[in-house]
mmCIF file of C-alpha atoms in Angstrom:
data_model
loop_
_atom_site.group_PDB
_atom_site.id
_atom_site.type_symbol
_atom_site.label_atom_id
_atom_site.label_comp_id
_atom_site.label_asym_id
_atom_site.label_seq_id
_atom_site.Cartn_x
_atom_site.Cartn_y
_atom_site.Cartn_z
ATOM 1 C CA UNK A 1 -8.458 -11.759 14.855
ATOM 2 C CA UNK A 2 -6.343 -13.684 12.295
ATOM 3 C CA UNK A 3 -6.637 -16.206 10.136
ATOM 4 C CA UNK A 4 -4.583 -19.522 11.396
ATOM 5 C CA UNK A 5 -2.573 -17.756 13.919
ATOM 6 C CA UNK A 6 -1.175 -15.667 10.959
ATOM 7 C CA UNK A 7 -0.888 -12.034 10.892
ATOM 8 C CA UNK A 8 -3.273 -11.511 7.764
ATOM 9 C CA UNK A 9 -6.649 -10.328 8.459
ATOM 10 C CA UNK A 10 -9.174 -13.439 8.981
ATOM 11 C CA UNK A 11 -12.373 -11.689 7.512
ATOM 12 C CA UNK A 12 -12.934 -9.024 4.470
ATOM 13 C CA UNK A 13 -14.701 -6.603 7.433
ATOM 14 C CA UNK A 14 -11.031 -6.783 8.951
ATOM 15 C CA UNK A 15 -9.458 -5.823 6.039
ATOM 16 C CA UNK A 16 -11.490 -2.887 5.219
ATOM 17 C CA UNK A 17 -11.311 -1.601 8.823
ATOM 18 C CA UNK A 18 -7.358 -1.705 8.801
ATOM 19 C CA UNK A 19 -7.590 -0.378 5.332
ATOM 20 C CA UNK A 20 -9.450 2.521 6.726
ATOM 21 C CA UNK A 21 -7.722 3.315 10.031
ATOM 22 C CA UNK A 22 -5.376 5.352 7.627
ATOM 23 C CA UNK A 23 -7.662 8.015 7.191
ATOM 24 C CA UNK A 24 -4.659 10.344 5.944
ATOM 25 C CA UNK A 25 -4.039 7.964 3.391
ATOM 26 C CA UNK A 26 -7.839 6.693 2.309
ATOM 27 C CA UNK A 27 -9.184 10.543 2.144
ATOM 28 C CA UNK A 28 -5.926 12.097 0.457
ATOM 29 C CA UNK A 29 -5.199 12.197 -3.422
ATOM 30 C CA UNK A 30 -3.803 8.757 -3.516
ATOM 31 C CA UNK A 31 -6.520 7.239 -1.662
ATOM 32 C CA UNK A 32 -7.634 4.595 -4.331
ATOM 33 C CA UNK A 33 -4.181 3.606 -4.953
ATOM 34 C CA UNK A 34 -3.600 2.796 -1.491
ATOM 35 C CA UNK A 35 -6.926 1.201 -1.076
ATOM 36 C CA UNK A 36 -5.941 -1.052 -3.896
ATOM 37 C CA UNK A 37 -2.533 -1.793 -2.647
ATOM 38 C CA UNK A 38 -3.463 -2.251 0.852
ATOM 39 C CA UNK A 39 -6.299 -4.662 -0.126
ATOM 40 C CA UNK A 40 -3.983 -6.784 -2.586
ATOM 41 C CA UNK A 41 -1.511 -6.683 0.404
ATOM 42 C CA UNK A 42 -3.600 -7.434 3.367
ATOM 43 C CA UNK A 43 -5.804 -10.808 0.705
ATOM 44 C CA UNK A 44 -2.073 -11.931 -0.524
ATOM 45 C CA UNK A 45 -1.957 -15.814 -0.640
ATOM 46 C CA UNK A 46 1.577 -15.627 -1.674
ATOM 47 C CA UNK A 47 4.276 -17.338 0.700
ATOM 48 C CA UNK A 48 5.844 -13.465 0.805
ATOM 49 C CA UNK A 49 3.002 -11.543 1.343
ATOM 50 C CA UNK A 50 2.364 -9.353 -1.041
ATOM 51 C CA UNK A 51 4.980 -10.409 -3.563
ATOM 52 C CA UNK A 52 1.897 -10.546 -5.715
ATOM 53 C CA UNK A 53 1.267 -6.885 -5.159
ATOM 54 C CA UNK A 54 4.233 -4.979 -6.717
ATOM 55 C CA UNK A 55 1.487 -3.573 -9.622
ATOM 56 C CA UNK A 56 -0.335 -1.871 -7.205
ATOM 57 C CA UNK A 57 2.200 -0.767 -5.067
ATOM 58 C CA UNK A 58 4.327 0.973 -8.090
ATOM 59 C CA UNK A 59 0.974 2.759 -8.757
ATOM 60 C CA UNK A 60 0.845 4.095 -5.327
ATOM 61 C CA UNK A 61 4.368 4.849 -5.226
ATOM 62 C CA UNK A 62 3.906 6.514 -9.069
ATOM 63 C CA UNK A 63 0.945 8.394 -7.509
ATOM 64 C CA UNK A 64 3.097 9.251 -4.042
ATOM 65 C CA UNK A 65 5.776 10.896 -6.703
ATOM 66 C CA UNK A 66 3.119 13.463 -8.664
ATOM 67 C CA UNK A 67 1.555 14.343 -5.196
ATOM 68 C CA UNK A 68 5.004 15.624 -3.425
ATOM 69 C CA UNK A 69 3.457 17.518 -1.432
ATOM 70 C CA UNK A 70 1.014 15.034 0.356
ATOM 71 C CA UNK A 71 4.227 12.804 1.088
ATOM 72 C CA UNK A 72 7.369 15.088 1.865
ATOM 73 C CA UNK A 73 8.694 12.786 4.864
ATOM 74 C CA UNK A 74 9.299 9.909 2.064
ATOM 75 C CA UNK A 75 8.377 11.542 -1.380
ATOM 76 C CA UNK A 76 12.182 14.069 -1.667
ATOM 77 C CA UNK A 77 14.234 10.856 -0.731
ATOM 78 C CA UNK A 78 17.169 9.420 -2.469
ATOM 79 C CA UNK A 79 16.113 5.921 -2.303
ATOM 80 C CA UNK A 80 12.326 6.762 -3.065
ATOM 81 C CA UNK A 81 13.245 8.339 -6.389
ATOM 82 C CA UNK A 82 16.103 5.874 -7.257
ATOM 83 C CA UNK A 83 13.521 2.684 -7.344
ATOM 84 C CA UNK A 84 10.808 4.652 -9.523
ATOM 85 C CA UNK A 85 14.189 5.161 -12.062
ATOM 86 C CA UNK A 86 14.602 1.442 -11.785
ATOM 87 C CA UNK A 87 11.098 0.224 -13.280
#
């Protein structure tokens, strides 16, 4: 269920349950970060959703970068490495 025929979670319960249907993500070593970012994503008021977010996504993505290992299908890329250059 949504809120106003939206796509963003109606209730906090829905939230934390899409939140933790990544258990990869939620139990590995950036597992707060994502929690964090996912939250901030999923509660955005903004217009873009999630515009208000880029904090706690660079975190994640800062975290994703010192864990290679846990992320090798997006961690080695070009363009993955490039925008952590750009901040």
């Amino acid at each position: 269920m949504t809120a106003h025929g939206s796509d963003r979670p109606a209730s906090e319960d829905e939230v934390q349950g899409l939140i933790n249907s990544q258990v990869d993500l939620v139990n590995g070593k950036c597992g707060d970060a994502f929690k964090s970012a996912s939250a901030c994503f999923f509660r955005s008021t903004d217009q873009i959703q999630g515009a208000d977010c880029q904090g706690a996504f660079k975190v994640l993505r800062d975290c994703m970068l010192q864990n290679p290992a846990e992320f090798p299908e997006i961690a080695g890329t070009t363009a993955f490495q490039a925008q952590s250059e750009h901040d």
